[in-house]
CSV table of C-alpha atoms in Angstrom, one decimal:
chain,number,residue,atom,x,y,z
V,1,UNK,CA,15.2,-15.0,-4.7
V,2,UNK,CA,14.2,-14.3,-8.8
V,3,UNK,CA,13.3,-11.0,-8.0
V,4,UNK,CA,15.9,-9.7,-5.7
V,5,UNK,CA,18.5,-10.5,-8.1
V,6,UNK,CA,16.7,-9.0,-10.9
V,7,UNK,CA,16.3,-5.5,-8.9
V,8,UNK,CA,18.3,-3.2,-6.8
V,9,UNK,CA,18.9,-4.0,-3.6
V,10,UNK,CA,20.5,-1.6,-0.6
V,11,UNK,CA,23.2,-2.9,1.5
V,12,UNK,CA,20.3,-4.9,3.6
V,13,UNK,CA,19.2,-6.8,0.9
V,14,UNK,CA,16.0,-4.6,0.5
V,15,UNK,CA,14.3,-3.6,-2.6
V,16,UNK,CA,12.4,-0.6,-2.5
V,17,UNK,CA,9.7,0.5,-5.3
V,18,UNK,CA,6.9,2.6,-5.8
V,19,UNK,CA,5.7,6.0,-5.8
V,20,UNK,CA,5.1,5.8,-1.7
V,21,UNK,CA,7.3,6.2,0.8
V,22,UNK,CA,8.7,3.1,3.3
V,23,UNK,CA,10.6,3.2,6.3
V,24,UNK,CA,12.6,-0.3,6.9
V,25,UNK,CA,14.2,-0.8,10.5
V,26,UNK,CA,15.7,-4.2,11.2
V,27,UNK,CA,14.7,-5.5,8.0
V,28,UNK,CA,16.6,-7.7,5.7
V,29,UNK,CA,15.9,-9.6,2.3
V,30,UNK,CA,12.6,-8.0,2.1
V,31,UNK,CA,10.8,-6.5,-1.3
V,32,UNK,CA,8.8,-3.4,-0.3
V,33,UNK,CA,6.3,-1.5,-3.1
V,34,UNK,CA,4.6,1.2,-1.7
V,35,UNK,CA,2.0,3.2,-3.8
V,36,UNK,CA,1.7,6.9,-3.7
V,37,UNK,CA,0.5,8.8,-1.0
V,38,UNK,CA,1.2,5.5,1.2
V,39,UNK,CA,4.2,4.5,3.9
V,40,UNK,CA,5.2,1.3,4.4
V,41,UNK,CA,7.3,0.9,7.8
V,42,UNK,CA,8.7,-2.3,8.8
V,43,UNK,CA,10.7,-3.5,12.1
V,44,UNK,CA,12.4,-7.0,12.2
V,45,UNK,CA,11.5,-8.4,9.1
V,46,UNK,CA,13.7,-10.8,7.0
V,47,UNK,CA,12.7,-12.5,3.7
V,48,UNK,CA,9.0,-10.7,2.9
V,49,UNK,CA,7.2,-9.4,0.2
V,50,UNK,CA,5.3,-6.6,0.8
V,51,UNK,CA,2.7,-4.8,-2.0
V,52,UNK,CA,0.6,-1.6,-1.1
V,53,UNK,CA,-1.3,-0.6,-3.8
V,54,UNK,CA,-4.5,1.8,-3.3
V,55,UNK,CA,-7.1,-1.1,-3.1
V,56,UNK,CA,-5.3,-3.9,-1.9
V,57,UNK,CA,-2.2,-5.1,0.7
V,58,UNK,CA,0.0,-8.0,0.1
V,59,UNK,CA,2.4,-9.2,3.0
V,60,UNK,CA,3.8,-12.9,2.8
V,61,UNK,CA,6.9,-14.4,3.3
V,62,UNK,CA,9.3,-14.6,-0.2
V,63,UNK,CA,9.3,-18.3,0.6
V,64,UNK,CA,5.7,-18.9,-0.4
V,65,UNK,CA,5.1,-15.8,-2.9
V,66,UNK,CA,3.9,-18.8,-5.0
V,67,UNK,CA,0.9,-19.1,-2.9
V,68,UNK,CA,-0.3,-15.7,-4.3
V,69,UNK,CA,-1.9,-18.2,-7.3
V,70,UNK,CA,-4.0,-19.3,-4.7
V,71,UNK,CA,-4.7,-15.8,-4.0
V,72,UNK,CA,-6.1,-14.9,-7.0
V,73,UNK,CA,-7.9,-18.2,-7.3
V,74,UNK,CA,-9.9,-17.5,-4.2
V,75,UNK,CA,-10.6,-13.6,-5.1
V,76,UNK,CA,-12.1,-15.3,-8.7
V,77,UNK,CA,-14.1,-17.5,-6.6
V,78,UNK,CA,-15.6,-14.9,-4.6
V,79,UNK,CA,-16.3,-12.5,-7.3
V,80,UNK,CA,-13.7,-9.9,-6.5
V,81,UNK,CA,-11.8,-9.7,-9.2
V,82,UNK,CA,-11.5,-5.6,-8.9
V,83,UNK,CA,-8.4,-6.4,-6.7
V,84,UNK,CA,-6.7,-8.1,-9.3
């Protein structure tokens, strides 16, 4: 994807950022941000984004990280824009 060429990767295709720590077994192709004070661990993933922030979790697969509009249009709708 856009982002994973843009970034880093290890020799798994992972990118790993953020403050937090993250354990990845098994896992390919995946973005990981963990926030501080926070692990992410992950077994047998391929292809995800992941987003740990101190209020909120993201998990989805890269494939549809366009659906995160959709998201944030629901989270509007329901008054909850504090996650945003």
């Amino acid at each position: 994807t856009t982002l994973s060429k843009l970034l880093e990767s290890n020799e798994q295709g992972n990118v790993i950022r953020g403050t937090g720590d993250a354990v990845l077994l098994e896992t390919r192709d995946t973005y990981v941000y963990a926030s501080a004070g926070r692990l992410v661990a992950t077994v047998g993933l391929a292809d995800f984004v992941i987003v740990d922030t101190p209020d909120a979790l993201l998990i989805c697969p890269k494939d549809q990280a366009q659906d995160v509009r959709e998201v944030v249009k629901r989270l509007k709708a329901k008054g909850l824009e504090q996650y945003l």
